[in-house]
PDB file of C-alpha atoms in Angstrom:
ATOM      1  CA  MET A 846      26.460 -35.744  51.554  1.00 46.00           C
ATOM      2  CA  TYR A 847      29.563 -38.504  51.656  1.00 48.00           C
ATOM      3  CA  ALA A 848      32.044 -36.693  49.592  1.00 48.00           C
ATOM      4  CA  ASP A 849      34.929 -37.420  51.697  1.00 61.00           C
ATOM      5  CA  PHE A 850      33.382 -39.318  54.083  1.00 73.00           C
ATOM      6  CA  ALA A 851      33.494 -42.335  51.837  1.00 72.00           C
ATOM      7  CA  LEU A 852      36.778 -42.207  51.860  1.00 67.00           C
ATOM      8  CA  VAL A 853      36.666 -43.458  56.140  1.00 79.00           C
ATOM      9  CA  TYR A 854      33.365 -44.871  55.672  1.00 80.00           C
ATOM     10  CA  ASP A 855      34.049 -48.179  56.041  1.00 76.00           C
ATOM     11  CA  ARG A 856      37.684 -47.299  58.260  1.00 76.00           C
ATOM     12  CA  LEU A 857      34.860 -46.341  60.866  1.00 76.00           C
ATOM     13  CA  MET A 858      32.179 -49.081  60.416  1.00 81.00           C
ATOM     14  CA  ALA A 859      35.174 -51.635  61.017  1.00 76.00           C
ATOM     15  CA  GLU A 860      33.920 -54.013  63.465  1.00 83.00           C
ATOM     16  CA  VAL A 861      30.668 -54.331  61.790  1.00 90.00           C
ATOM     17  CA  ASP A 862      29.426 -58.093  60.781  1.00 95.00           C
ATOM     18  CA  TYR A 863      28.095 -57.598  57.200  1.00 96.00           C
ATOM     19  CA  ALA A 864      27.917 -61.338  56.519  1.00 96.00           C
ATOM     20  CA  ALA A 865      25.938 -61.946  59.482  1.00 97.00           C
ATOM     21  CA  TRP A 866      23.704 -58.835  58.510  1.00 97.00           C
ATOM     22  CA  ALA A 867      23.649 -60.223  55.099  1.00 98.00           C
ATOM     23  CA  ARG A 868      22.715 -64.681  56.473  1.00 98.00           C
ATOM     24  CA  HIS A 869      20.057 -62.144  58.149  1.00 98.00           C
ATOM     25  CA  TYR A 870      18.542 -60.744  54.726  1.00 98.00           C
ATOM     26  CA  ARG A 871      18.815 -64.295  53.370  1.00 98.00           C
ATOM     27  CA  ASP A 872      16.640 -65.692  56.432  1.00 98.00           C
ATOM     28  CA  LEU A 873      14.224 -63.024  56.035  1.00 98.00           C
ATOM     29  CA  LEU A 874      13.703 -63.686  52.201  1.00 98.00           C
ATOM     30  CA  ALA A 875      13.768 -67.528  52.421  1.00 98.00           C
ATOM     31  CA  ALA A 876      10.737 -67.266  54.812  1.00 98.00           C
ATOM     32  CA  ASN A 877       9.246 -65.296  51.931  1.00 98.00           C
ATOM     33  CA  GLY A 878       9.649 -67.783  49.050  1.00 98.00           C
ATOM     34  CA  VAL A 879      12.659 -65.405  48.073  1.00 98.00           C
ATOM     35  CA  THR A 880      15.461 -68.626  47.134  1.00 96.00           C
ATOM     36  CA  GLU A 881      19.268 -68.427  45.762  1.00 96.00           C
ATOM     37  CA  GLY A 882      19.972 -67.402  42.442  1.00 98.00           C
ATOM     38  CA  ALA A 883      16.484 -64.510  42.583  1.00 98.00           C
ATOM     39  CA  PHE A 884      16.705 -61.361  41.190  1.00 98.00           C
ATOM     40  CA  VAL A 885      17.507 -58.643  43.867  1.00 98.00           C
ATOM     41  CA  LEU A 886      17.795 -55.058  43.851  1.00 98.00           C
ATOM     42  CA  GLU A 887      19.216 -53.226  46.816  1.00 98.00           C
ATOM     43  CA  ALA A 888      18.825 -49.759  47.404  1.00 98.00           C
ATOM     44  CA  ALA A 889      21.647 -47.312  49.248  1.00 98.00           C
ATOM     45  CA  CYS A 890      24.179 -49.947  49.086  1.00 97.00           C
ATOM     46  CA  GLY A 891      25.951 -47.445  49.923  1.00 94.00           C
ATOM     47  CA  THR A 892      30.274 -48.458  49.586  1.00 94.00           C
ATOM     48  CA  GLY A 893      29.424 -52.178  49.213  1.00 96.00           C
ATOM     49  CA  SER A 894      29.471 -53.579  51.977  1.00 95.00           C
ATOM     50  CA  LEU A 895      26.339 -55.479  52.192  1.00 97.00           C
ATOM     51  CA  THR A 896      26.421 -55.543  48.921  1.00 98.00           C
ATOM     52  CA  ILE A 897      29.191 -58.292  48.323  1.00 97.00           C
ATOM     53  CA  PRO A 898      28.318 -61.139  50.526  1.00 98.00           C
ATOM     54  CA  LEU A 899      24.511 -61.152  49.506  1.00 98.00           C
ATOM     55  CA  ALA A 900      26.064 -61.074  45.295  1.00 98.00           C
ATOM     56  CA  GLN A 901      27.321 -64.329  46.432  1.00 97.00           C
ATOM     57  CA  HIS A 902      23.327 -65.646  46.444  1.00 98.00           C
ATOM     58  CA  PHE A 903      21.623 -63.507  44.685  1.00 98.00           C
ATOM     59  CA  ARG A 904      21.510 -62.180  41.013  1.00 98.00           C
ATOM     60  CA  LEU A 905      21.836 -58.361  42.740  1.00 98.00           C
ATOM     61  CA  LEU A 906      21.777 -54.984  41.381  1.00 98.00           C
ATOM     62  CA  PRO A 907      22.757 -52.810  43.969  1.00 98.00           C
ATOM     63  CA  SER A 908      22.484 -48.751  43.581  1.00 98.00           C
ATOM     64  CA  ASP A 909      22.830 -46.159  45.367  1.00 97.00           C
ATOM     65  CA  LEU A 910      22.745 -42.020  44.889  1.00 97.00           C
ATOM     66  CA  SER A 911      26.569 -40.945  46.224  1.00 94.00           C
ATOM     67  CA  GLU A 912      29.097 -41.376  43.405  1.00 94.00           C
ATOM     68  CA  ASP A 913      31.693 -41.540  45.695  1.00 91.00           C
ATOM     69  CA  MET A 914      30.407 -44.293  47.929  1.00 93.00           C
ATOM     70  CA  LEU A 915      29.525 -46.368  44.118  1.00 96.00           C
ATOM     71  CA  SER A 916      32.498 -45.803  43.395  1.00 93.00           C
ATOM     72  CA  VAL A 917      34.079 -47.644  46.637  1.00 92.00           C
ATOM     73  CA  ALA A 918      31.566 -50.348  46.142  1.00 95.00           C
ATOM     74  CA  ALA A 919      32.534 -50.941  42.762  1.00 96.00           C
ATOM     75  CA  ALA A 920      36.730 -51.279  43.469  1.00 94.00           C
ATOM     76  CA  LYS A 921      35.505 -54.368  46.323  1.00 94.00           C
ATOM     77  CA  ALA A 922      33.090 -55.989  43.652  1.00 97.00           C
ATOM     78  CA  ARG A 923      36.409 -56.389  41.315  1.00 97.00           C
ATOM     79  CA  ALA A 924      38.466 -57.186  44.229  1.00 96.00           C
ATOM     80  CA  ALA A 925      36.432 -59.953  45.870  1.00 96.00           C
ATOM     81  CA  GLY A 926      36.775 -61.246  42.308  1.00 97.00           C
ATOM     82  CA  LEU A 927      32.252 -60.421  40.818  1.00 97.00           C
ATOM     83  CA  SER A 928      31.227 -58.726  38.136  1.00 95.00           C
ATOM     84  CA  LEU A 929      28.691 -56.306  39.159  1.00 97.00           C
ATOM     85  CA  ARG A 930      26.567 -53.448  37.478  1.00 97.00           C
ATOM     86  CA  PHE A 931      25.878 -50.666  39.719  1.00 98.00           C
ATOM     87  CA  LEU A 932      23.200 -47.824  39.240  1.00 98.00           C
ATOM     88  CA  ARG A 933      23.325 -44.501  40.241  1.00 98.00           C
ATOM     89  CA  GLN A 934      19.876 -43.495  41.187  1.00 98.00           C
ATOM     90  CA  ASP A 935      17.510 -42.131  44.539  1.00 98.00           C
ATOM     91  CA  MET A 936      15.756 -44.528  46.213  1.00 98.00           C
ATOM     92  CA  ARG A 937      12.202 -42.615  45.411  1.00 98.00           C
ATOM     93  CA  ALA A 938      12.949 -43.425  42.183  1.00 98.00           C
ATOM     94  CA  LEU A 939      13.790 -46.743  41.484  1.00 98.00           C
ATOM     95  CA  SER A 940      13.899 -48.142  38.037  1.00 96.00           C
ATOM     96  CA  ALA A 941      15.353 -51.510  36.798  1.00 96.00           C
ATOM     97  CA  HIS A 942      15.487 -53.487  33.368  1.00 95.00           C
ATOM     98  CA  LYS A 943      13.185 -55.679  34.991  1.00 97.00           C
ATOM     99  CA  LEU A 944      10.352 -56.574  37.947  1.00 98.00           C
ATOM    100  CA  ALA A 945      12.583 -58.022  41.143  1.00 98.00           C
ATOM    101  CA  ASP A 946      11.876 -60.757  43.113  1.00 98.00           C
ATOM    102  CA  ALA A 947      12.673 -58.831  46.444  1.00 99.00           C
ATOM    103  CA  LEU A 948      14.326 -55.881  47.107  1.00 99.00           C
ATOM    104  CA  ILE A 949      16.598 -54.804  49.693  1.00 98.00           C
ATOM    105  CA  CYS A 950      17.380 -51.417  51.786  1.00 98.00           C
ATOM    106  CA  GLY A 951      19.861 -52.249  54.572  1.00 97.00           C
ATOM    107  CA  CYS A 952      22.586 -50.237  57.178  1.00 95.00           C
ATOM    108  CA  ASP A 953      19.636 -47.562  57.765  1.00 97.00           C
ATOM    109  CA  GLY A 954      19.170 -46.211  54.390  1.00 97.00           C
ATOM    110  CA  VAL A 955      15.289 -45.796  55.653  1.00 98.00           C
ATOM    111  CA  ASN A 956      16.507 -43.610  57.928  1.00 98.00           C
ATOM    112  CA  TYR A 957      17.416 -40.813  55.772  1.00 98.00           C
ATOM    113  CA  LEU A 958      14.464 -40.322  54.300  1.00 98.00           C
ATOM    114  CA  LEU A 959      13.246 -37.133  56.570  1.00 98.00           C
ATOM    115  CA  ASP A 960       9.655 -36.390  55.907  1.00 97.00           C
ATOM    116  CA  ASP A 961       5.885 -38.541  55.651  1.00 97.00           C
ATOM    117  CA  GLN A 962       6.567 -37.791  51.790  1.00 98.00           C
ATOM    118  CA  ALA A 963       9.849 -38.793  50.750  1.00 98.00           C
ATOM    119  CA  LEU A 964       8.924 -42.442  52.883  1.00 98.00           C
ATOM    120  CA  ARG A 965       5.965 -42.977  50.739  1.00 98.00           C
ATOM    121  CA  ASP A 966       8.206 -42.157  47.766  1.00 98.00           C
ATOM    122  CA  PHE A 967       9.793 -44.848  48.772  1.00 98.00           C
ATOM    123  CA  PHE A 968       7.776 -47.295  49.195  1.00 98.00           C
ATOM    124  CA  HIS A 969       6.013 -46.885  46.077  1.00 98.00           C
ATOM    125  CA  SER A 970       8.743 -46.693  43.877  1.00 98.00           C
ATOM    126  CA  ALA A 971       9.397 -50.858  45.139  1.00 98.00           C
ATOM    127  CA  HIS A 972       6.213 -51.316  45.038  1.00 98.00           C
ATOM    128  CA  ARG A 973       6.769 -50.484  41.345  1.00 98.00           C
ATOM    129  CA  VAL A 974       9.962 -52.668  40.884  1.00 98.00           C
ATOM    130  CA  LEU A 975       8.545 -55.552  42.971  1.00 98.00           C
ATOM    131  CA  LYS A 976       6.649 -58.526  40.376  1.00 98.00           C
ATOM    132  CA  PRO A 977       3.632 -59.301  42.571  1.00 98.00           C
ATOM    133  CA  GLY A 978       4.343 -61.472  45.024  1.00 98.00           C
ATOM    134  CA  GLY A 979       7.756 -59.509  45.880  1.00 98.00           C
ATOM    135  CA  VAL A 980       9.594 -58.752  48.539  1.00 99.00           C
ATOM    136  CA  LEU A 981      10.715 -55.421  49.851  1.00 99.00           C
ATOM    137  CA  ALA A 982      13.204 -56.167  53.225  1.00 98.00           C
ATOM    138  CA  PHE A 983      14.828 -52.980  54.942  1.00 98.00           C
ATOM    139  CA  ASP A 984      16.052 -52.220  58.151  1.00 98.00           C
ATOM    140  CA  LEU A 985      16.476 -48.471  60.299  1.00 98.00           C
ATOM    141  CA  SER A 986      17.924 -47.770  63.390  1.00 98.00           C
ATOM    142  CA  SER A 987      14.959 -47.067  65.906  1.00 98.00           C
ATOM    143  CA  ARG A 988      13.723 -44.233  67.622  1.00 97.00           C
ATOM    144  CA  ASP A 989      15.285 -45.463  70.745  1.00 97.00           C
ATOM    145  CA  LYS A 990      18.920 -45.979  69.003  1.00 96.00           C
ATOM    146  CA  LEU A 991      18.489 -42.243  68.038  1.00 97.00           C
ATOM    147  CA  SER A 992      16.727 -40.172  70.644  1.00 97.00           C
ATOM    148  CA  ARG A 993      18.752 -41.963  73.908  1.00 95.00           C
ATOM    149  CA  VAL A 994      21.763 -43.329  72.777  1.00 94.00           C
ATOM    150  CA  LEU A 995      23.093 -41.324  69.975  1.00 93.00           C
ATOM    151  CA  GLY A 996      21.063 -38.465  71.040  1.00 90.00           C
ATOM    152  CA  SER A 997      22.556 -38.948  74.500  1.00 77.00           C
ATOM    153  CA  GLY A 998      25.773 -37.060  74.262  1.00 81.00           C
ATOM    154  CA  PRO A 999      29.160 -36.768  71.816  1.00 88.00           C
ATOM    155  CA  GLN A1000      31.222 -40.001  71.097  1.00 85.00           C
ATOM    156  CA  VAL A1001      34.922 -40.112  70.586  1.00 89.00           C
ATOM    157  CA  LEU A1002      37.212 -42.770  68.778  1.00 83.00           C
ATOM    158  CA  ARG A1003      40.833 -43.015  69.059  1.00 87.00           C
ATOM    159  CA  GLU A1004      43.134 -44.686  67.236  1.00 84.00           C
ATOM    160  CA  THR A1005      46.532 -44.823  65.928  1.00 87.00           C
ATOM    161  CA  ASP A1006      45.876 -44.111  62.549  1.00 87.00           C
ATOM    162  CA  ILE A1007      41.545 -41.890  62.787  1.00 86.00           C
ATOM    163  CA  CYS A1008      40.001 -40.123  65.838  1.00 89.00           C
ATOM    164  CA  TYR A1009      37.118 -38.339  65.380  1.00 88.00           C
ATOM    165  CA  ILE A1010      34.615 -36.565  67.734  1.00 92.00           C
ATOM    166  CA  TRP A1011      30.432 -37.007  66.756  1.00 91.00           C
ATOM    167  CA  GLU A1012      28.709 -35.007  68.559  1.00 95.00           C
ATOM    168  CA  ASN A1013      24.306 -35.612  67.851  1.00 94.00           C
ATOM    169  CA  ALA A1014      21.373 -32.975  68.516  1.00 95.00           C
ATOM    170  CA  TRP A1015      18.058 -34.984  68.929  1.00 96.00           C
ATOM    171  CA  GLU A1016      15.475 -32.633  67.507  1.00 96.00           C
ATOM    172  CA  GLU A1017      11.485 -34.431  69.320  1.00 96.00           C
ATOM    173  CA  GLU A1018       9.826 -31.818  66.709  1.00 95.00           C
ATOM    174  CA  GLY A1019      10.058 -34.262  63.423  1.00 96.00           C
ATOM    175  CA  SER A1020      11.652 -37.263  65.272  1.00 98.00           C
ATOM    176  CA  LEU A1021      15.113 -36.350  64.201  1.00 98.00           C
ATOM    177  CA  LEU A1022      18.629 -36.613  64.801  1.00 97.00           C
ATOM    178  CA  HIS A1023      21.405 -34.111  64.195  1.00 97.00           C
ATOM    179  CA  MET A1024      24.807 -35.545  63.682  1.00 93.00           C
ATOM    180  CA  SER A1025      28.361 -33.197  63.056  1.00 94.00           C
ATOM    181  CA  LEU A1026      31.613 -35.524  62.527  1.00 90.00           C
ATOM    182  CA  ALA A1027      34.851 -34.239  63.010  1.00 93.00           C
ATOM    183  CA  ILE A1028      37.430 -37.013  61.549  1.00 90.00           C
ATOM    184  CA  PHE A1029      41.042 -37.141  61.797  1.00 92.00           C
ATOM    185  CA  LEU A1030      42.747 -39.078  59.092  1.00 87.00           C
ATOM    186  CA  ARG A1031      46.726 -39.765  59.670  1.00 89.00           C
ATOM    187  CA  GLU A1032      47.755 -39.900  56.158  1.00 90.00           C
ATOM    188  CA  GLN A1033      51.500 -41.106  55.723  1.00 90.00           C
ATOM    189  CA  ASP A1034      54.224 -38.381  56.495  1.00 94.00           C
ATOM    190  CA  GLY A1035      52.416 -37.873  59.980  1.00 91.00           C
ATOM    191  CA  ARG A1036      49.874 -34.618  59.535  1.00 92.00           C
ATOM    192  CA  TYR A1037      46.124 -35.465  59.915  1.00 91.00           C
ATOM    193  CA  VAL A1038      43.727 -34.377  57.105  1.00 88.00           C
ATOM    194  CA  ARG A1039      40.482 -33.761  59.324  1.00 92.00           C
ATOM    195  CA  ILE A1040      37.017 -34.078  57.262  1.00 89.00           C
ATOM    196  CA  ASN A1041      33.582 -32.595  58.342  1.00 91.00           C
ATOM    197  CA  GLU A1042      30.183 -34.527  57.868  1.00 90.00           C
ATOM    198  CA  GLU A1043      26.465 -33.065  58.289  1.00 93.00           C
ATOM    199  CA  GLN A1044      24.024 -35.890  58.398  1.00 93.00           C
ATOM    200  CA  THR A1045      19.875 -36.291  59.510  1.00 97.00           C
ATOM    201  CA  GLN A1046      18.493 -39.415  60.339  1.00 98.00           C
ATOM    202  CA  ARG A1047      14.731 -39.546  61.057  1.00 98.00           C
ATOM    203  CA  ALA A1048      13.016 -42.105  63.391  1.00 98.00           C
ATOM    204  CA  TYR A1049       9.995 -43.903  62.011  1.00 98.00           C
ATOM    205  CA  THR A1050       7.658 -45.936  64.641  1.00 97.00           C
ATOM    206  CA  GLU A1051       6.570 -48.991  63.761  1.00 98.00           C
ATOM    207  CA  GLU A1052       2.852 -48.530  63.389  1.00 98.00           C
ATOM    208  CA  GLU A1053       3.908 -45.151  60.726  1.00 98.00           C
ATOM    209  CA  LEU A1054       6.070 -47.756  58.358  1.00 98.00           C
ATOM    210  CA  ARG A1055       2.567 -50.386  58.646  1.00 98.00           C
ATOM    211  CA  SER A1056       0.903 -47.770  57.719  1.00 98.00           C
ATOM    212  CA  ALA A1057       2.631 -46.303  55.188  1.00 98.00           C
ATOM    213  CA  LEU A1058       3.472 -49.510  53.650  1.00 98.00           C
ATOM    214  CA  GLN A1059      -0.483 -50.209  53.569  1.00 98.00           C
ATOM    215  CA  GLU A1060      -1.300 -47.175  51.823  1.00 98.00           C
ATOM    216  CA  GLU A1061       1.094 -48.018  48.627  1.00 98.00           C
ATOM    217  CA  GLY A1062      -0.247 -51.606  48.696  1.00 97.00           C
ATOM    218  CA  PHE A1063       2.131 -53.586  50.864  1.00 98.00           C
ATOM    219  CA  THR A1064       1.011 -56.845  52.164  1.00 98.00           C
ATOM    220  CA  LYS A1065       1.888 -58.958  55.224  1.00 98.00           C
ATOM    221  CA  ILE A1066       4.190 -56.949  56.876  1.00 98.00           C
ATOM    222  CA  ASN A1067       6.573 -57.868  59.762  1.00 98.00           C
ATOM    223  CA  CYS A1068       8.292 -56.048  62.546  1.00 98.00           C
ATOM    224  CA  TYR A1069      11.388 -58.118  63.534  1.00 98.00           C
ATOM    225  CA  GLY A1070      14.004 -56.253  65.856  1.00 98.00           C
ATOM    226  CA  ASN A1071      18.346 -56.386  66.522  1.00 97.00           C
ATOM    227  CA  TYR A1072      18.767 -59.205  63.720  1.00 97.00           C
ATOM    228  CA  THR A1073      16.285 -61.993  65.068  1.00 98.00           C
ATOM    229  CA  THR A1074      12.664 -63.449  64.132  1.00 97.00           C
ATOM    230  CA  ARG A1075      11.198 -62.105  67.442  1.00 98.00           C
ATOM    231  CA  LYS A1076       8.945 -58.971  67.672  1.00 97.00           C
ATOM    232  CA  PRO A1077      11.368 -55.709  68.931  1.00 97.00           C
ATOM    233  CA  ALA A1078      11.452 -55.183  72.312  1.00 97.00           C
ATOM    234  CA  HIS A1079      11.004 -51.854  73.586  1.00 94.00           C
ATOM    235  CA  ASN A1080      14.499 -50.548  73.622  1.00 96.00           C
ATOM    236  CA  ALA A1081      15.422 -52.741  70.139  1.00 98.00           C
ATOM    237  CA  GLN A1082      18.099 -50.817  68.793  1.00 98.00           C
ATOM    238  CA  ARG A1083      17.452 -51.905  64.738  1.00 98.00           C
ATOM    239  CA  LEU A1084      13.827 -52.730  63.449  1.00 98.00           C
ATOM    240  CA  HIS A1085      13.687 -55.119  60.346  1.00 98.00           C
ATOM    241  CA  ILE A1086      11.119 -54.986  58.326  1.00 98.00           C
ATOM    242  CA  THR A1087       9.690 -57.671  55.179  1.00 98.00           C
ATOM    243  CA  ALA A1088       6.376 -57.072  53.618  1.00 98.00           C
ATOM    244  CA  ILE A1089       4.901 -58.569  50.257  1.00 98.00           C
ATOM    245  CA  LYS A1090       3.972 -56.993  47.617  1.00 98.00           C
ATOM    246  CA  GLU A1091      -0.192 -58.008  46.765  1.00 88.00           C
TER     247      GLU A1091
END
C-alpha cells in the first residue's frame, strides 16, 4: 500500500485545508493543557501535510510505516525550511527517546486499524509513550461517511493532468469499506500512467473508541464532530477524540 500512491496522494488531496486542521489540533491540545513548544509525537504522518503546520508550534517527532510517504514528507519539510527527524514505525508499536506531552494521529490513521486488537495495540502503544497527564488526540472518518457517503457508489475526478475512478464496497459485517482506485496521471509527453491502489478502512463508533481507550487507562475522553468542539451529530463526517493518560 502507498508505494506509487505516495506520488499522487497530495495531488488528490489538494483542496484539503491542512492549516485549519492543524489549528484545530492546537486548540484541542491547548484545551487540555498542552502549550506551544511542547514535545509532540505524530503517528501515521503520511506525506507530512499536517506535519508541516504542526511543526511551526511544537517540537514534533513524526512517524509513519510507509517509507514512500516518509520520503515525500521529508522533502516537504526541507522545502519548508524545517529540520525534522522522521521515524519509520508502526503506530501499534510506537517509541520515542523520551515521554511525550501529546500524541497526534490525524487524517484517518485510526481507520486503517481493521480489528479490535489493532485498535487496542495503538492505544496501548500511545499510553506507553505519553507522560502522565499526556494527551492523545486523533481523528477519523465516521461510520456515516464510510458506509453512506463513500460506500454509496463510485466517484470520478477528471482534470487536465490527472483523473481517477474510485470504486467502493461497504461490508456491514466488520464495518469495513473496501476502496479501489484507478488513477491516471499525465506525463510530459502526453501519455498517461496508471496507478492502481487498494485500501480498506474500518468505521468505529464513539462507544467502541471510548471502551477501548478506557481499557488502556485513558480518562477524560471527549468526542467532537466536524472540526468543532461540539458533540458529533448523527451524520457527522469526522470524529475528533481527545483522551488523557491518567
